[in-house]
Short mmCIF file of C-alpha atoms and ligand atoms in Angstrom, two decimals:
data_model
loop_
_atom_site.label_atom_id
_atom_site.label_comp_id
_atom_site.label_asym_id
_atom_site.label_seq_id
_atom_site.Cartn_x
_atom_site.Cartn_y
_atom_site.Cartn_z
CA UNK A 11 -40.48 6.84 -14.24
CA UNK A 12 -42.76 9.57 -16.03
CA UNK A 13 -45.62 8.31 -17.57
CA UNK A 14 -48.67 10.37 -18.22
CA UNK A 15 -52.29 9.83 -20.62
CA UNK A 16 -55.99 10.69 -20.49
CA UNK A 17 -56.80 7.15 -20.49
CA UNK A 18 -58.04 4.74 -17.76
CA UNK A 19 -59.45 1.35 -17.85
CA UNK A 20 -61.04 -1.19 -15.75
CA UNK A 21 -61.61 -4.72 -15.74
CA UNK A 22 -65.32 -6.47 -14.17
CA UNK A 23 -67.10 -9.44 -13.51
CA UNK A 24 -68.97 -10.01 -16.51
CA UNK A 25 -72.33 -8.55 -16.18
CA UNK A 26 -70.99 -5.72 -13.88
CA UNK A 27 -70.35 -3.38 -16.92
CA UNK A 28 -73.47 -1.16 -17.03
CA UNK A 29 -73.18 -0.65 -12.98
CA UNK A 30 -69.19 -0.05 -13.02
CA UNK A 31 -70.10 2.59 -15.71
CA UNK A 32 -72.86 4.26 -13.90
CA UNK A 33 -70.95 4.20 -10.71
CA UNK A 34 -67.67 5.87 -12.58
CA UNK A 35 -70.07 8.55 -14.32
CA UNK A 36 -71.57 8.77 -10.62
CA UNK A 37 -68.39 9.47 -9.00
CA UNK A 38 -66.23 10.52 -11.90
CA UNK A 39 -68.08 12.00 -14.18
CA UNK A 40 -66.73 15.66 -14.45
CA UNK A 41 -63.46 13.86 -15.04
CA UNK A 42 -64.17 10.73 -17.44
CA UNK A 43 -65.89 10.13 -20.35
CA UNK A 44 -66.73 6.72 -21.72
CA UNK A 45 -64.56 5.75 -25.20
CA UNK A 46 -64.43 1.78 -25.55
CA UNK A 47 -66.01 -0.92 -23.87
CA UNK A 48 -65.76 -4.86 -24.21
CA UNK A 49 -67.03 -7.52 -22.13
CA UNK A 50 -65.59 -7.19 -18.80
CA UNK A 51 -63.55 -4.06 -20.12
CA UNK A 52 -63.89 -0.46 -19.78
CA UNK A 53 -61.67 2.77 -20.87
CA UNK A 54 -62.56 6.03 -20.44
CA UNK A 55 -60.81 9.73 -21.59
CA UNK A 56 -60.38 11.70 -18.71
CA UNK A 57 -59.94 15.68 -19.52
CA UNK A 58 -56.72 15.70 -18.11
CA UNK A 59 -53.21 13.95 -18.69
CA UNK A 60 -52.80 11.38 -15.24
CA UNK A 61 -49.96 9.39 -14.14
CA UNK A 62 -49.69 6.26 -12.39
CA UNK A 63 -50.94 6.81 -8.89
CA UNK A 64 -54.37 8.01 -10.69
CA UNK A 65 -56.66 5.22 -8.95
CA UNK A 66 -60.01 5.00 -10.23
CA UNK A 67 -61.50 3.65 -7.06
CA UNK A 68 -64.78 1.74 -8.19
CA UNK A 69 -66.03 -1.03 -6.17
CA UNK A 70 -66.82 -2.86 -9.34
CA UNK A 71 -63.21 -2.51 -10.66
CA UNK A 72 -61.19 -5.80 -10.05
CA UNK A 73 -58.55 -3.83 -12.08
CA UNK A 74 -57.68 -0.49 -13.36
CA UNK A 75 -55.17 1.65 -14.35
CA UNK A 76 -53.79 4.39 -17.07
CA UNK A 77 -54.79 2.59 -20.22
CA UNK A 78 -51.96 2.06 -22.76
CA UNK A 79 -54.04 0.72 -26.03
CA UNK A 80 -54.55 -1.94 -28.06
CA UNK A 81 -51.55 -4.38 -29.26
CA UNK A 82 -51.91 -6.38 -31.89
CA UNK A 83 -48.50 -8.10 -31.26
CA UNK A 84 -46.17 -8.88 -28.47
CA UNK A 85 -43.22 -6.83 -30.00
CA UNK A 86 -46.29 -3.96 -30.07
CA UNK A 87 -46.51 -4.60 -26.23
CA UNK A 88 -42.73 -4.08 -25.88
CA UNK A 89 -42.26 -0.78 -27.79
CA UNK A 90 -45.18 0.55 -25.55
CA UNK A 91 -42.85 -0.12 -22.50
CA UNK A 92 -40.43 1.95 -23.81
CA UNK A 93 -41.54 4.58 -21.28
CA UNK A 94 -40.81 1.83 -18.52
CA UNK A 95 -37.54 0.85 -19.35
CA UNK A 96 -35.29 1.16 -16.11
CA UNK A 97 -37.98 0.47 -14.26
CA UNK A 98 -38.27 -3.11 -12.60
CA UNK A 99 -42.38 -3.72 -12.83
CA UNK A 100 -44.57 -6.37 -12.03
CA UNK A 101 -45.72 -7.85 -14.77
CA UNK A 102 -49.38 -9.21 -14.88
CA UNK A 103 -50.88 -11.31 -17.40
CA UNK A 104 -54.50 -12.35 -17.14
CA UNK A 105 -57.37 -13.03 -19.72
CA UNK A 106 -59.82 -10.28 -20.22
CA UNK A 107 -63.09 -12.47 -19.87
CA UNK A 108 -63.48 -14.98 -17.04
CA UNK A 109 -66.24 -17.43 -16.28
CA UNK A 110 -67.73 -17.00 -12.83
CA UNK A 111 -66.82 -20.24 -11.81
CA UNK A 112 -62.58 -19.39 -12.44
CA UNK A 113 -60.64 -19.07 -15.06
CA UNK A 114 -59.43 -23.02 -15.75
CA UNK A 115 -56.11 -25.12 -15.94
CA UNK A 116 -55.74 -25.02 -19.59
CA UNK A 117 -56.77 -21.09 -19.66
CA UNK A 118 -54.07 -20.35 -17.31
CA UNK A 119 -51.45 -22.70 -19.27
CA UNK A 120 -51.98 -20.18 -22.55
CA UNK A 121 -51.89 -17.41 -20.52
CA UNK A 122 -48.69 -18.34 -19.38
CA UNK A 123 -47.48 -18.96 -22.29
CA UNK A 124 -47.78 -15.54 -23.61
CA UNK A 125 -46.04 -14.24 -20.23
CA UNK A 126 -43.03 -16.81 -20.92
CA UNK A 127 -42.47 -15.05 -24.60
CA UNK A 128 -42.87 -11.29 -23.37
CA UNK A 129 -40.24 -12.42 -20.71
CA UNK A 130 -38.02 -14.04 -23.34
CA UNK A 131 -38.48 -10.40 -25.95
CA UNK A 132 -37.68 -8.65 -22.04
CA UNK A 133 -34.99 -10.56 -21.76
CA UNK A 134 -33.29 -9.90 -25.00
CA UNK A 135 -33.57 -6.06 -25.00
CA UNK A 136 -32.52 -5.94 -21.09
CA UNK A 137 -35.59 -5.29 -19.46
CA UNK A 138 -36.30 -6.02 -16.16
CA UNK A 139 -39.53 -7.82 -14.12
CA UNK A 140 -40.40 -8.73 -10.46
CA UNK A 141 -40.52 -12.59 -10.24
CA UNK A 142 -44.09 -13.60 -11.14
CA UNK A 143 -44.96 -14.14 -7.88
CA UNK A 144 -43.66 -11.76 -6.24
CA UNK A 145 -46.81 -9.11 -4.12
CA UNK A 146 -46.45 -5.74 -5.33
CA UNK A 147 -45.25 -3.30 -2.47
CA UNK A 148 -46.91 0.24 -2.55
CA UNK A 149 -45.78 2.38 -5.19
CA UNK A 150 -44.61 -0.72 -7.52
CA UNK A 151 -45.34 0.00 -11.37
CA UNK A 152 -47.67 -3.09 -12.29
CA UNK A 153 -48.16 -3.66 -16.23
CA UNK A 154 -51.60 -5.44 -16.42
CA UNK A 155 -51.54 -7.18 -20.06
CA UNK A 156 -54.86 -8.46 -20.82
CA UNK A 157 -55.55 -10.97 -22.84
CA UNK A 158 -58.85 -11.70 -25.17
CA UNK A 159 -60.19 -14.12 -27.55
CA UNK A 160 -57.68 -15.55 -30.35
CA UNK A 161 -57.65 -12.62 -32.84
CA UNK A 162 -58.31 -9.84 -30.54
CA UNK A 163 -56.22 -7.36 -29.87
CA UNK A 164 -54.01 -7.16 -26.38
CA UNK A 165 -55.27 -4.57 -23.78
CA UNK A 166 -52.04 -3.16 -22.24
CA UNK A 167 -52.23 -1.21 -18.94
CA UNK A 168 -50.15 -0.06 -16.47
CA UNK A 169 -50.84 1.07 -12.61
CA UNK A 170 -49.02 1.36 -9.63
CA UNK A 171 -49.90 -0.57 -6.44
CA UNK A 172 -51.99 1.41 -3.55
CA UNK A 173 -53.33 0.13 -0.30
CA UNK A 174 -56.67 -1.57 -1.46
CA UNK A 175 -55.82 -2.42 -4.56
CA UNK A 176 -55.70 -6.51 -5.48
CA UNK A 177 -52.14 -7.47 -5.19
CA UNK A 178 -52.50 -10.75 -7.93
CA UNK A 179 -52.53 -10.83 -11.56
CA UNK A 180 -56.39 -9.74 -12.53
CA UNK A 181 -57.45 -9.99 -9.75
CA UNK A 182 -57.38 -13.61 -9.87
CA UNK A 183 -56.07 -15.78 -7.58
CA UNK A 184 -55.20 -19.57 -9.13
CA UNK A 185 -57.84 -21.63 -6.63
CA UNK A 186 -59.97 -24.29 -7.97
CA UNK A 187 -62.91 -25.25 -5.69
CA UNK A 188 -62.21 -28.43 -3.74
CA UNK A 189 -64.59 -31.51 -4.46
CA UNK A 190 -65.19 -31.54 -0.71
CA UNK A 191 -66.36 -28.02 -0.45
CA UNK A 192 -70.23 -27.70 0.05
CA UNK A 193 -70.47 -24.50 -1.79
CA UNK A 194 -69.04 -22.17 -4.13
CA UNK A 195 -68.69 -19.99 -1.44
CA UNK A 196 -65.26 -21.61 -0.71
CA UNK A 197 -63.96 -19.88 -3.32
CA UNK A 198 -65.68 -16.31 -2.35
CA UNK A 199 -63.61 -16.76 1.30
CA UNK A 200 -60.89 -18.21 -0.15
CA UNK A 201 -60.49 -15.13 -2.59
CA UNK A 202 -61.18 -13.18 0.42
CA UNK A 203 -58.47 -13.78 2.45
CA UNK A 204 -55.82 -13.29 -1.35
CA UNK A 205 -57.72 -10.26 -1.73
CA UNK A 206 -56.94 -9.33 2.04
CA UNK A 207 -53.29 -10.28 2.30
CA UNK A 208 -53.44 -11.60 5.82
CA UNK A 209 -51.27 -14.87 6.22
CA UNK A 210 -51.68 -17.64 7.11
CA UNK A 211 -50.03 -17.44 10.73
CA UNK A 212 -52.53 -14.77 11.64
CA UNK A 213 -55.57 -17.00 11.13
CA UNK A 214 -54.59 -20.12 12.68
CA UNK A 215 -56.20 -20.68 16.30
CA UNK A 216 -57.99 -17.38 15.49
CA UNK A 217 -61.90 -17.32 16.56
CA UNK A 218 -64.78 -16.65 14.05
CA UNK A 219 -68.71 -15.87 14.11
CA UNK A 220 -70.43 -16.43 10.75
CA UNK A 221 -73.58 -15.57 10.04
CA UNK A 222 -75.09 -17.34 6.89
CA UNK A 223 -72.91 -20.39 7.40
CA UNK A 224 -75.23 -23.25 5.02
CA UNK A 225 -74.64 -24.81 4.03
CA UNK A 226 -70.34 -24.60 4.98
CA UNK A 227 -68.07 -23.75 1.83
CA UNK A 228 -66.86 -20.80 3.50
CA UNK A 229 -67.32 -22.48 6.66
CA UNK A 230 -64.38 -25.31 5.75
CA UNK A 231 -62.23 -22.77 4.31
CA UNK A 232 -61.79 -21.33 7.62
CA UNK A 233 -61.65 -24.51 9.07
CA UNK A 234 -58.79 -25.40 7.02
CA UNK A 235 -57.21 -22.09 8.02
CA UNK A 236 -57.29 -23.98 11.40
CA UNK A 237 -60.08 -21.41 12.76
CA UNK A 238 -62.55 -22.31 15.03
CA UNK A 239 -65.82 -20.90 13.71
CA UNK A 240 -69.31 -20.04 15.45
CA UNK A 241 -71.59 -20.57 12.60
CA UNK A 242 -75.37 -19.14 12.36
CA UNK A 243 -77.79 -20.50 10.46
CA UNK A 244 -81.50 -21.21 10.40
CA UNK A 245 -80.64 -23.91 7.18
CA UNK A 246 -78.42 -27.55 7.82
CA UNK A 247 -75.38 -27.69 7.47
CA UNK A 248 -72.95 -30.12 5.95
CA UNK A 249 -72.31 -33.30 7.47
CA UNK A 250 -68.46 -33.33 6.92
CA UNK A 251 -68.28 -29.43 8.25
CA UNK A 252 -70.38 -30.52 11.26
CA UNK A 253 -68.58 -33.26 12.39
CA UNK A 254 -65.48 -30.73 12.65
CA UNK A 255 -64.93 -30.60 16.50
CA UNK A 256 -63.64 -26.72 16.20
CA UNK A 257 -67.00 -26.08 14.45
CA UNK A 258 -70.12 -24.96 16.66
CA UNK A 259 -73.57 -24.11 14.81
CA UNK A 260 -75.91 -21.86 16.59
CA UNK A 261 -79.78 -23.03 14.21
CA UNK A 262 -80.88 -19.60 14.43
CA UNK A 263 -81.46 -16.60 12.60
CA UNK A 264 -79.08 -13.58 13.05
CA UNK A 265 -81.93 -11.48 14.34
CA UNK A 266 -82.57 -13.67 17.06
CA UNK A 267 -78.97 -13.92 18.02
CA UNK A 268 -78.80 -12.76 21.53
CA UNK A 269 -75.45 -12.08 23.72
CA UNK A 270 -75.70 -15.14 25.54
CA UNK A 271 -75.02 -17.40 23.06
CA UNK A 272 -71.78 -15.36 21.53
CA UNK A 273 -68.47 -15.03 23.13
CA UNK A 274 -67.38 -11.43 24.67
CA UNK A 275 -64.73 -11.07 22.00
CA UNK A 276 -63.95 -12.95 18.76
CA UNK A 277 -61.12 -12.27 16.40
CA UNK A 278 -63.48 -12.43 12.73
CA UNK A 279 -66.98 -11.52 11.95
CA UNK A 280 -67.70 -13.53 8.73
CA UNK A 281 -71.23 -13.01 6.77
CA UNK A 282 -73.07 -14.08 3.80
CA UNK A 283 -76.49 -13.76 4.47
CA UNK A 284 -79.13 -13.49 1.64
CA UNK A 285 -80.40 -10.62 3.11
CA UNK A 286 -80.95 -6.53 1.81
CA UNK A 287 -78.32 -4.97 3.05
CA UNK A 288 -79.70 -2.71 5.17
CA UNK A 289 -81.13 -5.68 7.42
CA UNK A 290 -78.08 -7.75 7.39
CA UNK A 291 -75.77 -4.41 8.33
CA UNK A 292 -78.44 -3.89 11.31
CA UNK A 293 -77.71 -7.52 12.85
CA UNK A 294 -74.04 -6.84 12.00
CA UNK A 295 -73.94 -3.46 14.08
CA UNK A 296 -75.69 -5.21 17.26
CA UNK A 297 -73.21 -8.57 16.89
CA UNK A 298 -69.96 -6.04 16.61
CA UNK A 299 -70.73 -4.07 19.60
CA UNK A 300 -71.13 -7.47 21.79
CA UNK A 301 -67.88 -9.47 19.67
CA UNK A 302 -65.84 -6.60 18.66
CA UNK A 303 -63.81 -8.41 16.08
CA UNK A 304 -61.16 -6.59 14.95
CA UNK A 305 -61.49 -8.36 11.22
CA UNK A 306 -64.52 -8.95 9.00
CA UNK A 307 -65.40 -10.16 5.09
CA UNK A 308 -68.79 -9.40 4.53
CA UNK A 309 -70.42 -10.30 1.75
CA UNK A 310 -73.35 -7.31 0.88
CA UNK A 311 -76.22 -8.87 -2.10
CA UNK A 312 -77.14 -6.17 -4.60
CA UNK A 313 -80.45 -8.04 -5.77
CA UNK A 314 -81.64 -5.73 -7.31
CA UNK A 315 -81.03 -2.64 -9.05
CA UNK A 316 -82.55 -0.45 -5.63
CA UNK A 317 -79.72 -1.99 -3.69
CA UNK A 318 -77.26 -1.63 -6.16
CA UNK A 319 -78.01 2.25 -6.42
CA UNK A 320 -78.19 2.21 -2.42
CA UNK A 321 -75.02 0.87 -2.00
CA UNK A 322 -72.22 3.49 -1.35
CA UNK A 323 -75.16 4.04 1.36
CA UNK A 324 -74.88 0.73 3.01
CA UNK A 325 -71.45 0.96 2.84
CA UNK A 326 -70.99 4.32 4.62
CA UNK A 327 -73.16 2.92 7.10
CA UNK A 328 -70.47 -0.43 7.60
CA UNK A 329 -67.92 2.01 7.74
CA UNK A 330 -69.42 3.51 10.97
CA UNK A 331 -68.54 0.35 12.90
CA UNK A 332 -66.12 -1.86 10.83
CA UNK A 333 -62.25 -2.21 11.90
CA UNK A 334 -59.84 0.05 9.10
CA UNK A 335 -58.87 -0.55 6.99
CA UNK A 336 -61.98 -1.23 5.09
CA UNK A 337 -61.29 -2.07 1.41
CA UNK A 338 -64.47 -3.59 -1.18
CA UNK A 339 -64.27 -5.00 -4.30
CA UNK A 340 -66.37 -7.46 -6.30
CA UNK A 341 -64.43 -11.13 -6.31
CA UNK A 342 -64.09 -13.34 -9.19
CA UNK A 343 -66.68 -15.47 -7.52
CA UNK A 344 -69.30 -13.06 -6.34
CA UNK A 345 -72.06 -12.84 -8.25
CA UNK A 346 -74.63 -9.59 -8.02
CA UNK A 347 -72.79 -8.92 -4.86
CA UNK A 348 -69.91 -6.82 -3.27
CA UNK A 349 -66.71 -8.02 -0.75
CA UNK A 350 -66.27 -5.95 2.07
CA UNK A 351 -62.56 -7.11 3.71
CA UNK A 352 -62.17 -4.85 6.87
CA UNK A 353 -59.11 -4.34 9.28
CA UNK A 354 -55.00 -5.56 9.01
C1 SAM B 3 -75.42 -17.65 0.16
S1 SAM B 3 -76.00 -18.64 1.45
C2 SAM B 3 -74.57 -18.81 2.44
C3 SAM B 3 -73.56 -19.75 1.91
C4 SAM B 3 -72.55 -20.08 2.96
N1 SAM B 3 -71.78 -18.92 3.38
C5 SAM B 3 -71.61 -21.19 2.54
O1 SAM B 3 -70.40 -20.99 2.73
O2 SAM B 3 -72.04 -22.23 2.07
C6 SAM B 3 -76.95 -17.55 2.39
C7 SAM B 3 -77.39 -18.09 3.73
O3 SAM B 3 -77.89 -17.02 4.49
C8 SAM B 3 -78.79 -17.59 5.40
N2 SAM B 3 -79.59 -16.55 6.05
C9 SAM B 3 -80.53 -15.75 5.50
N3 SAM B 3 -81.06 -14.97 6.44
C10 SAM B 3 -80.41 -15.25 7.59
C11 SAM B 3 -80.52 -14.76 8.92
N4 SAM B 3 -81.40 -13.81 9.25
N5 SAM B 3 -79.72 -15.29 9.85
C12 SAM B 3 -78.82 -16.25 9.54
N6 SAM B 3 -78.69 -16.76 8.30
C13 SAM B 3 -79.49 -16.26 7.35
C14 SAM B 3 -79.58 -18.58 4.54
O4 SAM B 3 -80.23 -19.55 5.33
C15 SAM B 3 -78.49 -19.14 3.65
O5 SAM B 3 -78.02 -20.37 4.16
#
């Protein structure tokens, strides 16, 4: 498969569009120029024809890829495969904008609908797709078909899977937060650990330290991944999390964390403090060297725009002492923040 064009796109969180852009124009620049931009959508024009293993590697990108333009039909979408035929790709369907707090029921329902008729046009002219499911392996072509309001145009893309890139449709695992869960940030771990690809059998029994536990969304999401977390935390936590018997809180700030109170080895450093980065990678370099966990999701706030222009800094300064592979990206749920997912 030979496919080749000077444009790239990128999908964001909405609100991420002016950083993603300065960060590509940071990093980028010499190569990309800006050309179209909608809400949570970016394409550039790069000087030179690339192909599919071009990866655009912004932390803001959820995804991105060579851009294929606009389609105002679905029988447009086909004829811009043409290039593909032969080729057995993923195909990814996802809407363009999506709320912070997920992309709902009925969303998803007319999203698939639009898959089910590509399939059935596929289907008809012989042209063949991974089952929908089914994780991209590296090197896989993935056609990312993004959809927008009613009479908006199709964004078609195409890009092939790389270590560190998200391995669901948009970027956008189907979880809805659970009425139990204390917080949203349920759905920050629980995109986490899609994001990560580690299964389920490797987290069960597994030990945990997390600091910025209250007050315990991502706290039962481990839980229910059958880990037995060391949360710390000066704030309460919830009364159904505490009562869990493989749960332990240590009411105490990071800072004043000393080696006594933590184990000589635990399997997953977990944080979410609301802390600069700089001071929460500090306590995370001193915990590390006593726990030596050989995976971590860390959860860096960009408050501010300081941070924000700080943070390839902070996260050169993470790589120094984080297991590899280290991979970021900015989750569905996270707000003015970044997900670092570090180790196998
Ligand atoms: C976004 S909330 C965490 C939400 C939590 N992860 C959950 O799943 O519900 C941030 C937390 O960081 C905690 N925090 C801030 N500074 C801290 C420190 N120095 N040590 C420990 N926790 C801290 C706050 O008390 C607050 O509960």
């Amino acid at each position: 498969m030979d496919i080749s064009t000077p444009f790239v796109f990128a999908t964001c969180r909405a609100g991420s569009e002016p950083v993603m852009k300065c960060d590509v124009a940071l990093h980028q620049g010499k190569l990309l120029r800006p050309a179209f931009m909608r809400p949570q959508f970016i394409t550039w024009k790069s000087d030179e024809l690339l192909g599919g293993s071009y990866n655009l590697d912004c932390i803001y990108a959820r995804v991105s890829g060579l851009s294929l333009g606009m389609c105002r039909t679905h029988e447009e979408v086909l004829q811009k495969l043409t290039p593909f035929l032969g080729t057995t790709f993923h195909l990814h369907v996802f809407p363009r904008e999506t709320p912070e707090d997920g992309v709902t029921m009925e969303k998803w329902a007319d999203v698939d609908q639009v898959r089910e008729h590509l399939m059935v046009l596929m289907d008809a002219q012989g042209i063949k797709t991974q089952p929908m499911n089914a994780r991209p392996k590296n090197g896989d072509w993935v056609i990312d078909v993004m959809l927008g309001e009613k009479d908006e145009p199709i964004m078609l893309g195409a890009h092939q899977h790389a270590p560190g890139r998200h391995p669901i449709a948009g970027a956008l695992p189907r979880l809805q937060l659970p009425e139990e869960a204390p917080s949203r940030a349920w759905l920050k771990l629980e995109q986490a650990l899609a994001f990560s690809g580690w299964s389920d059998d490797t987290l069960s029994g597994r030990s945990v330290v997390e600091l910025g536990c209250a007050p315990g969304g991502a706290t039962l999401a481990l839980l229910q991944h059958g880990m037995k977390v060391i949360g710390v935390d000066t704030a309460p936590m919830d009364a159904f999390v505490l009562e869990n018997p493989q749960f332990k809180h240590l009411r105490m700030s990071a800072g004043a964390l000393s080696e006594s109170f933590l184990p000589d080895r635990v399997d997953m450093l977990v944080s979410d403090m609301n802390l600069a980065p700089p001071v929460a990678l500090h306590y995370l370099d001193r915990i590390q060297k006593r726990v030596r966990a050989s995976r971590m999701i860390i959860t860096l706030k960009m408050n501010d725009e300081e941070m924000e222009a700080r943070i390839h800094e902070s996260l050169k300064q993470l790589r120094r002492f984080a297991p590899h592979p280290m991979r970021v990206t900015q989750l569905a749920a996270n707000r003015r923040e970044i997900c670092v997912v570090a180790g196998s």
